[in-house]
Short mmCIF file of C-alpha atoms in Angstrom, two decimals:
data_model
loop_
_atom_site.label_atom_id
_atom_site.label_comp_id
_atom_site.label_asym_id
_atom_site.label_seq_id
_atom_site.Cartn_x
_atom_site.Cartn_y
_atom_site.Cartn_z
CA UNK A 101 117.26 81.78 104.93
CA UNK A 102 117.17 78.21 104.72
CA UNK A 103 114.51 75.61 105.80
CA UNK A 104 114.49 71.86 106.15
CA UNK A 105 112.70 70.18 103.36
CA UNK A 106 110.47 68.08 105.75
CA UNK A 107 110.56 66.98 109.20
CA UNK A 108 112.00 64.06 108.60
CA UNK A 109 115.08 65.77 106.69
CA UNK A 110 117.04 66.39 110.15
CA UNK A 111 117.79 64.06 113.00
CA UNK A 112 115.51 64.43 115.44
CA UNK A 113 115.10 62.09 119.02
CA UNK A 114 112.75 62.80 121.93
CA UNK A 115 112.93 60.81 125.12
CA UNK A 116 109.43 59.04 126.37
CA UNK A 117 107.91 60.67 128.97
CA UNK A 118 108.16 59.64 132.41
CA UNK A 119 104.55 60.70 132.95
CA UNK A 120 102.07 59.09 130.27
CA UNK A 121 98.53 61.02 130.19
CA UNK A 122 96.01 59.07 127.82
CA UNK A 123 92.78 61.15 126.68
CA UNK A 124 89.83 59.71 125.34
CA UNK A 125 88.04 61.66 122.96
CA UNK A 126 84.25 60.58 121.72
CA UNK A 127 83.83 62.99 118.48
CA UNK A 128 86.79 63.95 115.74
CA UNK A 129 88.36 66.50 115.67
CA UNK A 130 88.44 68.32 112.47
CA UNK A 131 91.74 70.36 111.55
CA UNK A 132 92.04 72.92 109.17
CA UNK A 133 95.64 74.23 108.40
CA UNK A 134 96.50 77.55 106.75
CA UNK A 135 100.00 77.98 105.10
CA UNK A 136 101.85 80.11 102.97
CA UNK A 137 105.26 77.68 102.08
CA UNK A 138 107.24 74.74 102.31
CA UNK A 139 104.73 73.29 104.98
CA UNK A 140 107.02 71.62 107.15
CA UNK A 141 104.96 72.33 110.36
CA UNK A 142 101.81 70.95 108.11
CA UNK A 143 104.29 67.66 107.28
CA UNK A 144 104.73 67.32 111.32
CA UNK A 145 100.87 67.28 111.61
CA UNK A 146 100.18 64.92 108.99
CA UNK A 147 103.01 62.67 110.37
CA UNK A 148 101.08 62.95 113.65
CA UNK A 149 97.77 61.90 112.02
CA UNK A 150 99.00 59.19 110.06
CA UNK A 151 98.55 56.12 111.75
CA UNK A 152 102.15 54.53 112.67
CA UNK A 153 103.40 51.12 112.00
CA UNK A 154 105.91 51.24 114.69
CA UNK A 155 105.19 50.68 118.31
CA UNK A 156 105.96 53.99 120.50
CA UNK A 157 109.79 54.57 121.38
CA UNK A 158 111.09 52.38 118.47
CA UNK A 159 113.88 53.99 117.03
CA UNK A 160 114.47 53.32 113.31
CA UNK A 161 117.90 54.08 111.70
CA UNK A 162 118.94 54.62 108.05
CA UNK A 163 122.06 55.69 106.29
CA UNK A 164 121.17 59.43 106.68
CA UNK A 165 118.95 59.83 109.56
CA UNK A 166 117.90 58.19 112.79
CA UNK A 167 114.14 58.87 113.95
CA UNK A 168 112.76 58.14 117.05
CA UNK A 169 108.99 57.71 117.30
CA UNK A 170 107.30 58.07 120.58
CA UNK A 171 103.61 58.99 121.86
CA UNK A 172 104.83 62.67 122.58
CA UNK A 173 105.04 63.17 118.40
CA UNK A 174 101.58 61.61 117.59
CA UNK A 175 97.88 63.15 118.09
CA UNK A 176 95.01 60.67 119.06
CA UNK A 177 93.45 58.95 116.17
CA UNK A 178 90.36 60.95 116.26
CA UNK A 179 92.16 64.18 115.15
CA UNK A 180 92.22 64.55 111.40
CA UNK A 181 93.59 67.02 108.94
CA UNK A 182 90.45 67.74 106.70
CA UNK A 183 91.29 70.90 104.66
CA UNK A 184 94.66 72.85 103.91
CA UNK A 185 94.45 76.42 102.67
CA UNK A 186 97.28 78.48 101.10
CA UNK A 187 97.29 82.10 99.80
CA UNK A 188 100.17 81.52 97.78
CA UNK A 189 99.59 79.19 94.56
CA UNK A 190 103.14 77.99 94.38
CA UNK A 191 103.57 76.95 98.28
CA UNK A 192 104.73 73.52 98.47
CA UNK A 193 102.91 72.64 101.41
CA UNK A 194 99.97 72.39 98.98
CA UNK A 195 101.75 69.29 97.23
CA UNK A 196 102.23 67.50 100.52
CA UNK A 197 98.65 67.56 101.58
CA UNK A 198 98.14 66.31 98.31
CA UNK A 199 100.23 63.64 98.38
CA UNK A 200 98.65 62.95 102.17
CA UNK A 201 94.92 62.75 100.33
CA UNK A 202 94.08 65.94 102.05
CA UNK A 203 91.58 68.41 99.81
CA UNK A 204 93.42 71.86 99.36
CA UNK A 205 92.17 75.58 98.49
CA UNK A 206 93.81 78.51 97.00
CA UNK A 207 93.00 82.16 97.98
CA UNK A 208 94.87 84.86 96.88
CA UNK A 209 94.72 88.39 98.51
CA UNK A 210 96.21 90.29 95.13
CA UNK A 211 92.59 90.31 93.37
CA UNK A 212 90.81 91.76 96.39
CA UNK A 213 93.01 95.06 96.02
CA UNK A 214 91.48 95.69 92.60
CA UNK A 215 87.61 94.56 93.84
CA UNK A 216 87.86 95.86 97.07
CA UNK A 217 90.29 98.86 96.92
CA UNK A 218 89.12 100.41 99.82
CA UNK A 219 89.30 97.18 102.36
CA UNK A 220 91.13 94.51 100.40
CA UNK A 221 92.22 92.64 103.55
CA UNK A 222 88.89 92.74 105.45
CA UNK A 223 87.12 91.75 102.46
CA UNK A 224 89.39 88.90 102.04
CA UNK A 225 89.74 87.62 105.61
CA UNK A 226 85.49 87.41 105.11
CA UNK A 227 85.77 85.38 102.56
CA UNK A 228 88.43 83.16 103.72
CA UNK A 229 86.25 82.38 106.83
CA UNK A 230 83.31 81.46 104.45
CA UNK A 231 85.68 79.00 102.83
CA UNK A 232 87.02 77.63 106.09
CA UNK A 233 83.13 77.03 107.32
CA UNK A 234 81.75 76.59 103.63
CA UNK A 235 79.01 73.82 103.99
CA UNK A 236 78.53 74.08 107.57
CA UNK A 237 77.57 77.02 109.78
CA UNK A 238 78.38 80.04 107.68
CA UNK A 239 76.24 83.18 108.98
CA UNK A 240 73.66 84.61 106.86
CA UNK A 241 75.13 87.38 104.94
CA UNK A 242 78.66 87.05 106.15
CA UNK A 243 81.50 87.20 104.00
CA UNK A 244 78.95 87.63 101.25
CA UNK A 245 78.03 84.00 101.78
CA UNK A 246 80.23 81.41 100.03
CA UNK A 247 78.02 80.97 97.19
CA UNK A 248 77.72 84.73 96.64
CA UNK A 249 81.73 85.39 96.73
CA UNK A 250 82.04 82.46 94.22
CA UNK A 251 79.22 84.01 92.05
CA UNK A 252 80.23 87.67 92.05
CA UNK A 253 84.10 87.04 92.42
CA UNK A 254 84.97 83.54 91.32
CA UNK A 255 87.79 83.84 93.79
CA UNK A 256 86.57 81.97 96.86
CA UNK A 257 89.17 79.07 96.96
CA UNK A 258 90.06 76.91 94.03
CA UNK A 259 89.00 73.61 95.29
CA UNK A 260 91.18 70.94 94.07
CA UNK A 261 89.67 67.58 93.68
CA UNK A 262 85.95 67.51 92.90
CA UNK A 263 85.06 64.54 94.70
CA UNK A 264 87.16 65.34 97.76
CA UNK A 265 85.99 68.88 97.60
CA UNK A 266 82.51 67.91 98.15
CA UNK A 267 83.16 65.47 101.03
CA UNK A 268 85.34 68.36 102.51
CA UNK A 269 82.32 70.85 102.44
CA UNK A 270 80.42 69.17 105.23
CA UNK A 271 83.06 69.00 107.38
CA UNK A 272 83.26 72.33 109.37
CA UNK A 273 86.63 72.41 111.63
CA UNK A 274 87.08 72.19 115.12
CA UNK A 275 90.55 73.95 115.46
CA UNK A 276 92.16 76.51 112.38
CA UNK A 277 96.21 75.90 112.74
CA UNK A 278 98.24 78.69 111.12
CA UNK A 279 101.27 76.89 110.26
CA UNK A 280 103.70 79.10 108.43
CA UNK A 281 100.55 81.13 107.39
CA UNK A 282 102.04 84.88 106.52
CA UNK A 283 98.82 86.99 106.44
CA UNK A 284 97.67 88.62 109.76
CA UNK A 285 94.15 87.69 110.75
CA UNK A 286 91.65 90.54 111.51
CA UNK A 287 88.74 90.61 113.22
CA UNK A 288 86.45 90.09 109.60
CA UNK A 289 88.10 86.14 109.80
CA UNK A 290 88.00 85.75 113.66
CA UNK A 291 84.22 87.01 114.54
CA UNK A 292 82.78 84.10 112.34
CA UNK A 293 85.38 82.14 113.68
CA UNK A 294 84.01 82.85 117.22
CA UNK A 295 80.48 82.60 116.39
CA UNK A 296 80.72 79.05 115.06
CA UNK A 297 82.85 77.94 117.88
CA UNK A 298 86.06 77.19 115.95
CA UNK A 299 89.12 77.86 117.83
CA UNK A 300 92.07 79.50 116.18
CA UNK A 301 95.98 78.92 116.73
CA UNK A 302 99.21 80.11 115.42
CA UNK A 303 102.84 79.12 115.52
CA UNK A 304 105.22 82.04 116.01
CA UNK A 305 109.21 81.27 116.30
CA UNK A 306 109.51 82.99 119.40
CA UNK A 307 108.75 83.26 123.04
CA UNK A 308 105.45 84.92 124.22
CA UNK A 309 105.77 88.93 124.26
CA UNK A 310 108.66 88.57 122.16
CA UNK A 311 109.54 89.69 118.13
CA UNK A 312 105.91 90.35 117.88
CA UNK A 313 104.37 90.23 114.25
CA UNK A 314 108.00 89.71 112.94
CA UNK A 315 108.50 87.65 110.19
CA UNK A 316 112.45 87.41 110.73
CA UNK A 317 112.25 86.48 114.64
CA UNK A 318 114.55 83.51 113.68
CA UNK A 319 117.12 85.59 112.21
CA UNK A 320 117.04 88.40 114.83
CA UNK A 321 117.15 86.30 117.79
CA UNK A 322 120.30 84.27 116.25
CA UNK A 323 121.53 87.96 115.72
CA UNK A 324 121.25 89.06 119.12
CA UNK A 325 122.81 85.74 120.40
CA UNK A 326 125.91 86.14 118.32
CA UNK A 327 126.01 90.07 119.82
CA UNK A 328 125.79 88.66 123.36
CA UNK A 329 122.51 90.37 123.79
CA UNK A 330 120.43 87.08 124.07
CA UNK A 331 120.92 83.68 125.15
CA UNK A 332 117.52 82.23 124.12
CA UNK A 333 114.57 81.99 121.95
CA UNK A 334 111.94 79.63 121.37
CA UNK A 335 108.46 78.93 119.92
CA UNK A 336 105.03 79.28 120.97
CA UNK A 337 101.57 78.07 119.47
CA UNK A 338 98.87 80.82 120.89
CA UNK A 339 95.37 81.57 120.37
CA UNK A 340 94.93 84.26 117.62
CA UNK A 341 92.95 87.42 118.64
CA UNK A 342 92.96 90.64 116.71
CA UNK A 343 96.50 91.77 118.36
CA UNK A 344 99.01 90.27 116.93
CA UNK A 345 100.99 87.49 118.30
CA UNK A 346 99.50 88.31 121.92
CA UNK A 347 97.04 85.32 122.52
CA UNK A 348 97.25 82.89 125.09
CA UNK A 349 100.15 80.67 124.44
CA UNK A 350 99.37 76.85 124.51
CA UNK A 351 102.42 75.59 124.07
CA UNK A 352 106.14 77.27 124.63
CA UNK A 353 109.33 75.53 123.61
CA UNK A 354 112.52 77.09 124.79
CA UNK A 355 115.67 77.12 122.36
CA UNK A 356 118.95 77.95 123.86
CA UNK A 357 121.30 80.14 121.39
CA UNK A 358 124.94 78.28 121.40
CA UNK A 359 127.88 80.35 120.55
CA UNK A 360 129.49 80.52 116.96
CA UNK A 361 126.43 78.16 115.98
CA UNK A 362 125.73 79.10 112.01
CA UNK A 363 122.11 80.50 111.39
CA UNK A 364 121.53 77.49 109.31
CA UNK A 365 122.28 75.30 111.98
CA UNK A 366 120.01 77.25 114.56
CA UNK A 367 117.27 77.61 111.94
CA UNK A 368 117.47 73.67 111.99
CA UNK A 369 117.02 73.42 115.74
CA UNK A 370 114.07 76.12 115.37
CA UNK A 371 112.35 74.03 113.13
CA UNK A 372 112.37 70.93 115.13
CA UNK A 373 111.20 72.73 118.19
CA UNK A 374 108.44 74.18 116.13
CA UNK A 375 107.34 70.65 114.60
CA UNK A 376 107.29 69.29 118.17
CA UNK A 377 105.31 72.57 119.55
CA UNK A 378 102.73 72.52 117.10
CA UNK A 379 102.05 68.89 117.67
CA UNK A 380 101.64 68.95 121.49
CA UNK A 381 99.65 72.42 121.19
CA UNK A 382 97.38 71.10 118.98
CA UNK A 383 96.53 68.17 121.28
CA UNK A 384 96.18 70.61 124.00
CA UNK A 385 93.53 72.71 122.07
CA UNK A 386 91.81 69.57 120.82
CA UNK A 387 91.37 68.21 124.23
CA UNK A 388 90.04 71.57 125.24
CA UNK A 389 87.45 71.52 122.73
CA UNK A 390 86.19 68.01 123.58
CA UNK A 391 85.96 69.08 127.11
CA UNK A 392 83.71 71.97 125.99
CA UNK A 393 81.47 69.34 124.19
CA UNK A 394 81.48 67.20 127.07
CA UNK A 395 80.34 70.09 129.57
CA UNK A 396 77.71 71.41 126.77
CA UNK A 397 76.19 67.94 126.68
CA UNK A 398 75.86 67.46 130.42
CA UNK A 399 73.58 71.19 130.47
#
């Protein structure tokens, strides 16, 4: 399947919303993003957290693209991406993060098949959780502890950039965003996140209840459209639970199928919907986190 090289590569437009909701947060929302590939959804989040030099609803035109910048494409200024983790060393999303000055880590599953042949995925997920929470509230004894895993296996994330990495270790995320993360997270990862009060969300290229766990959801929806058995599909950002793609939907975008549309053109429209959904959904989750903090302080 063909994937656009970045959100800016496609022509996008969004009319300003008739209703504007302003949310004021009192604390920073730290985001950790998990990726496996090109990182276009990561790029959408980077763009949404990068200060814009243009006022809302300003249209800029180049020879190849027309881009409309609106408040809907932005995250509040206190949202920031503090860590990007990939399970694939070659993932171009790591380069996107580096260019944006975001600390990165790489943690591969393959070595765990040798070091933990009986339960490689559980061991991997436990260490991934420790990597996400490293330097903050890592449960004693869980995930072998970040220090123990590094000493015993030497696999717990190859932190890139010593100075940036040391600073990152002091920044526990508030939200973990799976944005093109091609690995099903188990309870060995989710349980430490729950104990630490960290929200985990995933971007799934289908509507709630559809194509659960499928990595070919976009192509399957397109083929069903060609066969006349489907008229629409969509995107959802949902909370991650042990059941794959079954968590509460935070943001849903419908995408209509068009007769005689090529798979490449359809994929482009789906990816554009993904970039909108991941930004809007992360905003909703971040605001929810802030609300929980305010309620805790009021008790």
